[in-house]
Short mmCIF file of C-alpha atoms and ligand atoms in Angstrom, two decimals:
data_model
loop_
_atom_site.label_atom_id
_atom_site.label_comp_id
_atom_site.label_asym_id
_atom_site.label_seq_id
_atom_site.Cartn_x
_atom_site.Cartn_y
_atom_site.Cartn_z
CA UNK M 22 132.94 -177.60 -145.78
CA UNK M 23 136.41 -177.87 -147.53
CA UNK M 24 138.60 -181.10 -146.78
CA UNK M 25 141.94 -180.42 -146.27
CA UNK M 26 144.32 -181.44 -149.41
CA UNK M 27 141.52 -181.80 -151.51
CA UNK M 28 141.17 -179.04 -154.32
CA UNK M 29 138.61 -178.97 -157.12
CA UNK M 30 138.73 -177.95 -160.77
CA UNK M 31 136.07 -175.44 -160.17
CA UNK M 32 138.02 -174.11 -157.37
CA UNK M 33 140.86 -173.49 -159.19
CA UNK M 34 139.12 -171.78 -162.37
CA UNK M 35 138.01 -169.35 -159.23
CA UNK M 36 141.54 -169.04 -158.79
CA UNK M 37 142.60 -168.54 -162.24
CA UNK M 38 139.80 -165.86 -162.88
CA UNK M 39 141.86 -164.10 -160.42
CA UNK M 40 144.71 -163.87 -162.25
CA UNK M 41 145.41 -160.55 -164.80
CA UNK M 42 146.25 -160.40 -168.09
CA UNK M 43 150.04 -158.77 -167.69
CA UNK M 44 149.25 -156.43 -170.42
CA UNK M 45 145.96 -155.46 -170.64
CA UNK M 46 145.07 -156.00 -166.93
CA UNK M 47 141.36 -155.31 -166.66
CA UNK M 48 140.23 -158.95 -168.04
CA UNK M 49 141.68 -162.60 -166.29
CA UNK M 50 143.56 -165.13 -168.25
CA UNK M 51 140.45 -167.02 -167.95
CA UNK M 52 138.41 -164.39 -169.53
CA UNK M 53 141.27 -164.45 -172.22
CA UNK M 54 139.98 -167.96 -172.80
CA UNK M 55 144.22 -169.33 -173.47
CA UNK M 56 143.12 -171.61 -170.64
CA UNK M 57 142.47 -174.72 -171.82
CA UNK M 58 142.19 -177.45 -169.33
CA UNK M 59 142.48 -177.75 -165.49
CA UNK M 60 142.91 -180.96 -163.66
CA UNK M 61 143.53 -182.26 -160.74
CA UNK M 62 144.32 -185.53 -159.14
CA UNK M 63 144.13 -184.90 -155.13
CA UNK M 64 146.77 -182.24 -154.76
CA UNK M 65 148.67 -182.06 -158.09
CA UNK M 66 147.58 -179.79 -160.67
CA UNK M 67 147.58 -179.48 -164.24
CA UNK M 68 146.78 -176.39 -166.40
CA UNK M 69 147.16 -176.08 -170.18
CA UNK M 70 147.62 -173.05 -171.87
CA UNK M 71 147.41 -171.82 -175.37
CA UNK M 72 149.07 -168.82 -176.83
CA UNK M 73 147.03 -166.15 -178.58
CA UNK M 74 150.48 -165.73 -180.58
CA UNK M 75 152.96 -168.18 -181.43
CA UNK M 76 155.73 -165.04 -180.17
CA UNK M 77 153.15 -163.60 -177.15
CA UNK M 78 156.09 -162.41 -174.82
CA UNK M 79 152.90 -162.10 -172.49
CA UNK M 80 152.82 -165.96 -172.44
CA UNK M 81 156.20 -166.44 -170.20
CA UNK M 82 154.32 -163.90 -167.75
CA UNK M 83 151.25 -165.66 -167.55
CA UNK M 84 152.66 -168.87 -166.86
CA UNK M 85 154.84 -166.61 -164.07
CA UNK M 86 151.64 -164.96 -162.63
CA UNK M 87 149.91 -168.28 -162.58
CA UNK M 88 152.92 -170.10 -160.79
CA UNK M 89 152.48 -166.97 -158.30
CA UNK M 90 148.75 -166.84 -158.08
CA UNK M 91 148.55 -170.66 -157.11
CA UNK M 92 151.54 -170.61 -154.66
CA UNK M 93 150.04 -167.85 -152.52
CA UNK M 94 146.86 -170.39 -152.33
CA UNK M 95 148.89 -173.04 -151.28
CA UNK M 96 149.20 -175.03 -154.37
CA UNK M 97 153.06 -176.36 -155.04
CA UNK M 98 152.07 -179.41 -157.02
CA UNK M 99 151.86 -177.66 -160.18
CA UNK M 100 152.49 -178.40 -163.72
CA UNK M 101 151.97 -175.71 -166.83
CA UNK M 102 151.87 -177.20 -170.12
CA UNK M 103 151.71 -175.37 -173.74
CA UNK M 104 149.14 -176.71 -176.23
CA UNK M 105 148.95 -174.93 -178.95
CA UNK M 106 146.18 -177.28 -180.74
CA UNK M 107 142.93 -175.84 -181.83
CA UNK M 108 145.08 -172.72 -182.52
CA UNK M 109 143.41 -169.76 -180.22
CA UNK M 110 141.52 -167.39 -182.04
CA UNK M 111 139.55 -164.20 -180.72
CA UNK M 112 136.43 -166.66 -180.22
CA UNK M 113 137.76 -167.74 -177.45
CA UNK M 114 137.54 -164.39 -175.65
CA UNK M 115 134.64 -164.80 -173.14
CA UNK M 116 131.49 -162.36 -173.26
CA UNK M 117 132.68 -160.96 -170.28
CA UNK M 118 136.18 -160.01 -171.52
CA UNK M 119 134.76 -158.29 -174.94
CA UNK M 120 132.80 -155.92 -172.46
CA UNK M 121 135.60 -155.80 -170.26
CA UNK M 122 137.78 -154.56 -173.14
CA UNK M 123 134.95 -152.26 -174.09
CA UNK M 124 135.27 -150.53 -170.79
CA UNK M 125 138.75 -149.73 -170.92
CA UNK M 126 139.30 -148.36 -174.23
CA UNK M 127 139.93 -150.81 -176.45
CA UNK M 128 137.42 -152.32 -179.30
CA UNK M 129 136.74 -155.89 -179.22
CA UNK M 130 137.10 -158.09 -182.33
CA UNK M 131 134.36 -158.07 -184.61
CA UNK M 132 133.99 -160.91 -187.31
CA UNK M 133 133.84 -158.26 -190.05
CA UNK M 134 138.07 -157.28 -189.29
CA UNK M 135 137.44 -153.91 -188.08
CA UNK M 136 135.53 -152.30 -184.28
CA UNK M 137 131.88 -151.55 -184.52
CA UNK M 138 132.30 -147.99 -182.90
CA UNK M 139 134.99 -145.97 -180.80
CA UNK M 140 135.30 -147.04 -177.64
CA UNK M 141 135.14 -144.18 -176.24
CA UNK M 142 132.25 -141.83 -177.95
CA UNK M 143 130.44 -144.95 -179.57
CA UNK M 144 130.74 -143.45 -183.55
CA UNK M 145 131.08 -145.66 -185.70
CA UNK M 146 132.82 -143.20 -187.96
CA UNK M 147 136.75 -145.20 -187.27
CA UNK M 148 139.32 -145.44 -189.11
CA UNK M 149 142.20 -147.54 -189.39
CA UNK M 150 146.23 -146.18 -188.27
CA UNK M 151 148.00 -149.20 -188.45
CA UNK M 152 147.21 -152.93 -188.92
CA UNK M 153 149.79 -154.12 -185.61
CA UNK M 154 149.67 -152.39 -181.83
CA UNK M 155 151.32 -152.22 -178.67
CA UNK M 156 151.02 -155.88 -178.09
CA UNK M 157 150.69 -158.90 -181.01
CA UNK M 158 146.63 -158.68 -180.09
CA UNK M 159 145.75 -155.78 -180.95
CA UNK M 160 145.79 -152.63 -184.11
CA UNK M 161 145.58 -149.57 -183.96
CA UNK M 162 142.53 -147.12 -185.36
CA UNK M 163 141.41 -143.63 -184.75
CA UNK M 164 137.72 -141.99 -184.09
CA UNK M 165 136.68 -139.39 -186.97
CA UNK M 166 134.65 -137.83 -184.63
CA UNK M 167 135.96 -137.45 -181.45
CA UNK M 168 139.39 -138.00 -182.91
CA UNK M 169 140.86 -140.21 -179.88
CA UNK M 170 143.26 -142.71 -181.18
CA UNK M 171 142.08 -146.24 -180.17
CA UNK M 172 143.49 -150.31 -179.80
CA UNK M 173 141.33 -152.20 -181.38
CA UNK M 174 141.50 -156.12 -180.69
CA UNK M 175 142.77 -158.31 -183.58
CA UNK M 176 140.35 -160.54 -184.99
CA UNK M 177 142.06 -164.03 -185.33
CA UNK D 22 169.02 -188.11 -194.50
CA UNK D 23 166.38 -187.86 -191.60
CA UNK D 24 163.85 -185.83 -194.21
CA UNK D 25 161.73 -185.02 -191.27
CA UNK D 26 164.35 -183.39 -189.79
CA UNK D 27 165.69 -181.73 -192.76
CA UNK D 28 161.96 -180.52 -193.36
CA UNK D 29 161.58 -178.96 -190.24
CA UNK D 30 164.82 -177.37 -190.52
CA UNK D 31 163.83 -175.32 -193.63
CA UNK D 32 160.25 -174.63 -191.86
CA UNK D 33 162.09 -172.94 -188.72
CA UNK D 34 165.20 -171.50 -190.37
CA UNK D 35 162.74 -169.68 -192.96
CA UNK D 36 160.91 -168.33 -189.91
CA UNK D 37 164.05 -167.80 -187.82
CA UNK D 38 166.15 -166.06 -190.73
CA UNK D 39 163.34 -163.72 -191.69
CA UNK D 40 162.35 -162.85 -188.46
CA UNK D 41 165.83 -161.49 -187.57
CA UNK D 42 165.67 -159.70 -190.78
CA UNK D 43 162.74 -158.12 -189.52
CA UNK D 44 163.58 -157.41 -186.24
CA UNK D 45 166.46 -155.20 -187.63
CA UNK D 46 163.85 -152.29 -188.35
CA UNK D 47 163.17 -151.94 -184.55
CA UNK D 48 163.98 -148.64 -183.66
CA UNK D 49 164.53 -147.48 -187.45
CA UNK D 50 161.12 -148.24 -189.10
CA UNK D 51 160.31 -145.11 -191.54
CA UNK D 52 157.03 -144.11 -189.21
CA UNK D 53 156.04 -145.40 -185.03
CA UNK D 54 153.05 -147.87 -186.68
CA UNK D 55 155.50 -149.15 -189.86
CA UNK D 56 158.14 -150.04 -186.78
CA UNK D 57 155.57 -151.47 -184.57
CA UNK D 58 154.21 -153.70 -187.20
CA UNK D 59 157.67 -154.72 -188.71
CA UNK D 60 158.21 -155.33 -184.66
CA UNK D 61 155.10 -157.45 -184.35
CA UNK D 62 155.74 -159.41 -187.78
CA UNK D 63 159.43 -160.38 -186.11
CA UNK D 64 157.84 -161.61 -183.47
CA UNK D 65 155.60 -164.02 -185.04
CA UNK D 66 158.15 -164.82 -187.35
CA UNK D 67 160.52 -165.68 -183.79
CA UNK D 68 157.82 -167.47 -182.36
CA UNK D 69 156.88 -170.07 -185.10
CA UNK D 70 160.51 -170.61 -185.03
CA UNK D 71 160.35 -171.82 -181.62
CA UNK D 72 157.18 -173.88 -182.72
CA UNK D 73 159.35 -175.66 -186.18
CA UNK D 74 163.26 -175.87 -184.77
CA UNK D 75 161.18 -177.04 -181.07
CA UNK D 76 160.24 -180.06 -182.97
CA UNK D 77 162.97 -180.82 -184.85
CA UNK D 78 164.72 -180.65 -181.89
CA UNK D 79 162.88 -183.60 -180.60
CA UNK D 80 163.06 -185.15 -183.58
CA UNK D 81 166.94 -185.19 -184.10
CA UNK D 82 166.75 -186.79 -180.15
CA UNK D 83 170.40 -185.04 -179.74
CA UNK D 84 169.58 -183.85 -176.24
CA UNK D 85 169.24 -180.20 -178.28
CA UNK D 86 166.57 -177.56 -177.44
CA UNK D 87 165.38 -174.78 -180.20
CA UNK D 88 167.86 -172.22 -178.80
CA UNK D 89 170.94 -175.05 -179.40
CA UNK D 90 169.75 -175.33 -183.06
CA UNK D 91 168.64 -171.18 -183.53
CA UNK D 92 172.35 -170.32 -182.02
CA UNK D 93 174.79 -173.33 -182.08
CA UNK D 94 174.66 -173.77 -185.82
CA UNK D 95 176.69 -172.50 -188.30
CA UNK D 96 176.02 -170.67 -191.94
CA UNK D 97 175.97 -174.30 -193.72
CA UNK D 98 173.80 -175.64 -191.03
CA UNK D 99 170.83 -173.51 -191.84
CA UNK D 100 168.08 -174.56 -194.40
CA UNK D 101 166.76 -171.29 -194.74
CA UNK D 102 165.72 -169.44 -198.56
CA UNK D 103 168.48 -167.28 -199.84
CA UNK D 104 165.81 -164.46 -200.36
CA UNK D 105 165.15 -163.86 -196.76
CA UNK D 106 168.96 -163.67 -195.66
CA UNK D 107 169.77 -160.60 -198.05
CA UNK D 108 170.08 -157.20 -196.37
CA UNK D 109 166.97 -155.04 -195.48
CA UNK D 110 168.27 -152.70 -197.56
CA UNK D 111 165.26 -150.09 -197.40
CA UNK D 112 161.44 -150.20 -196.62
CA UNK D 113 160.30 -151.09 -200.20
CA UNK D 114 162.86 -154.07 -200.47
CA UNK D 115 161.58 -155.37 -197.06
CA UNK D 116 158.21 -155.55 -197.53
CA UNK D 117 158.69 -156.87 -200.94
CA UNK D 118 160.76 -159.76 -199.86
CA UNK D 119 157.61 -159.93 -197.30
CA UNK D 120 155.09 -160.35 -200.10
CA UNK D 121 157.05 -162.59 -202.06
CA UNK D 122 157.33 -164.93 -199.21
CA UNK D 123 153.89 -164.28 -197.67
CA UNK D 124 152.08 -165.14 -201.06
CA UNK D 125 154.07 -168.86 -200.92
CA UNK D 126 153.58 -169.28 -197.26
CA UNK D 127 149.66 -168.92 -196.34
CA UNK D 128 149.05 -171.50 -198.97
CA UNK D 129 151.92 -173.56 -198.15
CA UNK D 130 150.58 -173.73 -194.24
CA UNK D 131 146.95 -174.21 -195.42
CA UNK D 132 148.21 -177.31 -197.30
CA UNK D 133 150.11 -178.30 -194.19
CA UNK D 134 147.22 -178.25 -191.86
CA UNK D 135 146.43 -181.24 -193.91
CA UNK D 136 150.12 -182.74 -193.01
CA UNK D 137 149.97 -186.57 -192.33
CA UNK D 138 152.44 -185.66 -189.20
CA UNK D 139 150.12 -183.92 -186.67
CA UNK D 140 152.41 -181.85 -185.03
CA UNK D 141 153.22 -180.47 -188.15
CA UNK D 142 149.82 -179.85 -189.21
CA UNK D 143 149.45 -178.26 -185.44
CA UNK D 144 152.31 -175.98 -185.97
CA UNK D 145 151.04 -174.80 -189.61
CA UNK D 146 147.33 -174.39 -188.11
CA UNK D 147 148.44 -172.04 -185.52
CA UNK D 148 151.14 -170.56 -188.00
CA UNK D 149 148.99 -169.67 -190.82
CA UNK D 150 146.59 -167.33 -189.15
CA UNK D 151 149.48 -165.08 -188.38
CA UNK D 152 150.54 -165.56 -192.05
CA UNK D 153 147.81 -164.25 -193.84
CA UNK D 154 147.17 -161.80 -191.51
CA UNK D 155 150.95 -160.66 -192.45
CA UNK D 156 149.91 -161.32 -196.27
CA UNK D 157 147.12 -158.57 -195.96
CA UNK D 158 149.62 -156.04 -194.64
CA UNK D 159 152.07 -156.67 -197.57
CA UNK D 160 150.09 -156.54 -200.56
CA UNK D 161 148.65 -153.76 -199.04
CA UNK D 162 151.71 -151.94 -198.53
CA UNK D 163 152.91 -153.49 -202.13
CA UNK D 164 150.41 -152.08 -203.97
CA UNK D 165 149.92 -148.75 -201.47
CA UNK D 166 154.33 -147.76 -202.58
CA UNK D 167 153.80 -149.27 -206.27
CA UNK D 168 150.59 -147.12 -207.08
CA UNK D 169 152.09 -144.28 -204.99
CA UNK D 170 154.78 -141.53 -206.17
CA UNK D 171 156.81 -142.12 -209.34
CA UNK D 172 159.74 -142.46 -206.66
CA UNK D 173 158.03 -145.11 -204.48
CA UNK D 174 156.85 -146.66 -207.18
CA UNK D 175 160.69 -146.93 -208.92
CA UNK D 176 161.65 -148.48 -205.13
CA UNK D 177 158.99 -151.37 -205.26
CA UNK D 178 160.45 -152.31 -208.84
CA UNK D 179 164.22 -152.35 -208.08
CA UNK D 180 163.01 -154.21 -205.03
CA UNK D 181 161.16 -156.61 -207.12
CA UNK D 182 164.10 -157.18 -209.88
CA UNK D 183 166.36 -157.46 -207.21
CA UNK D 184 164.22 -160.45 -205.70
CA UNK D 185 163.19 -161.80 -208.35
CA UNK D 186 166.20 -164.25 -208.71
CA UNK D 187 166.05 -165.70 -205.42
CA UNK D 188 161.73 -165.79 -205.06
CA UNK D 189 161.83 -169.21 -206.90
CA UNK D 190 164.24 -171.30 -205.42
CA UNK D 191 161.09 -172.76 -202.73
CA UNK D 192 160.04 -174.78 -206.13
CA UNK D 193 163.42 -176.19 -206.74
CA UNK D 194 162.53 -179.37 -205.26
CA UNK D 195 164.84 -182.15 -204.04
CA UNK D 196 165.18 -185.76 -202.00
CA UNK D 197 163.26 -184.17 -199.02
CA UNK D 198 160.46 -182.45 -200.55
CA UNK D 199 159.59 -185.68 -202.33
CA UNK D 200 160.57 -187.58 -199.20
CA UNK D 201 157.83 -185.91 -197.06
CA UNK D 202 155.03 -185.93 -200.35
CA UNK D 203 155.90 -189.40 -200.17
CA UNK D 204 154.92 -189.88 -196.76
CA UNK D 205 151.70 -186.97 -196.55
CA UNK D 206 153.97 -184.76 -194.50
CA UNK D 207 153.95 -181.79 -197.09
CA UNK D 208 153.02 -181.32 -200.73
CA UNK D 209 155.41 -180.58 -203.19
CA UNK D 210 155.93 -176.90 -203.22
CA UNK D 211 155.76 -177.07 -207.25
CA UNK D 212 151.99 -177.88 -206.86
CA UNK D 213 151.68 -174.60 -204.92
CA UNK D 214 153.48 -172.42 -208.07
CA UNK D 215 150.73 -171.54 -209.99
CA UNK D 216 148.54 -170.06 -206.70
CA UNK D 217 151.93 -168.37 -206.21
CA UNK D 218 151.97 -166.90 -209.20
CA UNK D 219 148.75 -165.39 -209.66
CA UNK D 220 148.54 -164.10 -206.08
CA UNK D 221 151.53 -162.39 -207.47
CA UNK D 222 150.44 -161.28 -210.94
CA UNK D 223 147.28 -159.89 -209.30
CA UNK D 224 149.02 -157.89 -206.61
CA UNK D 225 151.54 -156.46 -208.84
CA UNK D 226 149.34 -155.36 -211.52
CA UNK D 227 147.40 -153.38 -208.89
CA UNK D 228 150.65 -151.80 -207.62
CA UNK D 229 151.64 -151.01 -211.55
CA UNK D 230 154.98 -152.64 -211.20
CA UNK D 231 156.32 -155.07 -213.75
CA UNK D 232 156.52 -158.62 -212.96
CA UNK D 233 160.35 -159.68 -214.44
CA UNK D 234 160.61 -162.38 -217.23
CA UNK D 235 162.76 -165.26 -216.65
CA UNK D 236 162.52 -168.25 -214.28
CA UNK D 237 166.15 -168.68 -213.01
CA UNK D 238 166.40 -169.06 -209.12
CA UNK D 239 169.07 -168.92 -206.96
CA UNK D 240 169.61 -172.22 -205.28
CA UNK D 241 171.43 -173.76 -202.68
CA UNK D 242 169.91 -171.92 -199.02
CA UNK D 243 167.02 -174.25 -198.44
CA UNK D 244 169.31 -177.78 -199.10
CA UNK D 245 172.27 -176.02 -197.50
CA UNK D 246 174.97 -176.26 -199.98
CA UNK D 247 175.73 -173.04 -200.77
CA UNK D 248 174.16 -169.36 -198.91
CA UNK D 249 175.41 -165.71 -199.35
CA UNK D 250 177.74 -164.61 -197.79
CA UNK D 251 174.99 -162.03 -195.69
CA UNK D 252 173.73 -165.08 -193.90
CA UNK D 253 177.32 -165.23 -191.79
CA UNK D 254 177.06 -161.82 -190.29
CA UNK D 255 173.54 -162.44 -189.92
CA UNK D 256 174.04 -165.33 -187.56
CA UNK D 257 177.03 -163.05 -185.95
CA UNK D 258 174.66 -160.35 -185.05
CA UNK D 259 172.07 -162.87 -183.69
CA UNK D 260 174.46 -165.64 -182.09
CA UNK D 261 176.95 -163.54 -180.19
CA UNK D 262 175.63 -163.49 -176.82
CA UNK D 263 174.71 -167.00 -176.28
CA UNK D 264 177.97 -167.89 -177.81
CA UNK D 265 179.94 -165.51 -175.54
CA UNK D 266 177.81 -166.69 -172.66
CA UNK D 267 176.89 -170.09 -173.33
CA UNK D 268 175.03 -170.77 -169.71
CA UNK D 269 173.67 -167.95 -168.84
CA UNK D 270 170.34 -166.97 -168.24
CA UNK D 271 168.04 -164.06 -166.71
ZN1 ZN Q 20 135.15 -141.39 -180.69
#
């Protein structure tokens, strides 16, 4: 039974898991792990978010999808705040999103700086191109064997 | 003198100054990953500014935002280190000047983390992860052009004589610096100099390139008395369309 008005934090984590990263789409915000708090006193809402980089241009999106995601559910009361305090780092990347990232082609972090294997052929015979990529998160290596050019997710 | 203030300053101007450097090689970087990275180091660069001039912002309590202090202010306003307002002038200079400020900064934030202010020590935490993750890539690419051709390697050392003046003048302390040692806000920069120095000495005797004799620094960018005369069209480049268009927005 849902009471009119009345949201929960749980519900809107649901929500939230709904809502893309802008640029690499196939894991949520959530899954991103720059969510850092919800709450929610009757119908206002809070969410704070933390940049993966201090100059993300993805950042401004997010907090546009968000804004979007939440209207179309009928929240208006909403406030977005920054907090950039513990700094986000690639452990906050859920499970789920490393084997989301997996799946689409690009190598999740791995504590040791480099991917385990190519993404797409699984040898582990890789070899860095260039320490920056496409976006602030990620670099960009190569596959020795199957010689497919990969992103490989920073580790921070 | 609000020190804070004056601190911050030099903290976002540094990041601001460079980062526009930087941003210049968009489009013109020698290879697509050299101009994507150069990219990607502007934009950390652009968005600790926002972090540093965001705060002193606040603290001046003017009614000014970041984007008031990046593009309102004049040459003599900025706090920033002479070495990171001269021109690009090629690859090797640019990622020279990179080292040389990369090897003060990651221990300079690490010490800040520490800060006694804890939005400072906030702004350095998230901060210094992109730091040394820029220091990697320069004494990489240091010691990559100095151990490369004769020709690269005759690049890194102009680069490096032609820096050398201006890589010292972070240690020429004044009423600020101890101002904000007073207080736990920052160390003294001078108690940094000798990590400086042999992150340097290490790095450039990998690369084979000759570290200069002589300890005069250029002074005058960081306390705002005196800056080239590069930093003007700098700011020209940079400030022209909010200054043309003061209100708008897209
Ligand atoms: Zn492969």
């Amino acid at each position: 039974m849902t009471i009119a008005n009345s949201i929960s934090e749980e519900q809107v984590w649901d929500w939230l898991e709904g809502v893309p990263d802008p640029e690499i789409p196939v894991i949520s915000v959530v899954d991103l792990g720059v969510i850092r708090a919800v709450s929610v006193d009757s119908d206002a809402v809070e969410i704070k978010i933390t940049p993966t980089y201090s100059g993300c241009p993805a950042m401004s999106i997010i907090s546009l999808d968000i804004q979007a995601a939440l209207a179309k559910v009928g929240v208006t009361n909403l406030t977005l705040k920054t907090q950039i305090s513990p700094p986000w780092t690639t452990d906050w990347l859920s499970e789920k999103g490393k084997a989301q990232l997996k799946e689409y082609g690009i190598a999740p972090p791995q504590p040791s700086g480099g991917p385990e294997s190519c993404p797409h052929c699984e040898s582990r015979h890789v070899e860095k191109v260039s320490q920056f990529g496409s976006t602030p998160c990620k670099a960009l290596w190569r596959c020795s064997d199957c010689l497919e050019p990969f992103d490989y997710f920073k580790c921070i | 003198m609000n020190h804070l203030l004056e601190f911050l300053l030099r903290q976002g101007d540094n990041a601001l100054v460079l980062g526009q450097r930087m941003s210049e090689w968009c489009g013109h970087g020698p290879a697509l990953e050299e101009d994507i990275a150069l990219a990607n180091t502007a934009l950390d660069l652009i968005g600790q500014t926002q972090l540093w001039l965001g705060y002193a912002a606040e603290v001046e309590g003017a009614g000014r935002d970041a984007n008031d202090l990046a593009f309102m202010r004049d040459a003599y306003d900025f706090r920033n280190l002479l070495m990171l307002e001269v021109p690009n002038a090629d690859f090797g200079r640019t990622l020279m000047r990179q080292f040389l400020f990369d090897a003060f900064q990651v221990p300079w934030l690490q010490a800040l983390t520490d800060s006694a202010d804890p939005r400072v020590a906030e702004i350095a935490a998230k901060s210094v992860k992109e730091a040394m993750y820029h220091l990697d890539r320069s004494t990489s690419t240091v010691i990559a052009l100095g151990d490369g051709t004769a020709e690269s390697n005759g690049f890194m050392q102009r680069a490096l004589d032609y820096l050398w003046p201006y890589a010292a003048e972070v240690f020429a302390e004044d009423a600020t610096d101890f101002a904000m040692a007073e207080v736990g806000v920052a160390p003294l920069p001078s108690s940094l100099r000798g990590q400086w120095k042999k992150t340097l000495q290490a790095t450039l005797q990998e690369a084979h390139l000759t570290m200069p004799e002589g300890e005069f620094a250029h002074k005058g960018g960081r306390i705002g008395v005196r800056h080239t005369e590069h930093l003007g069209h700098l700011l020209a480049t940079m400030q022209v369309l909010p200054r043309s268009y003061p209100d708008a927005s897209w």
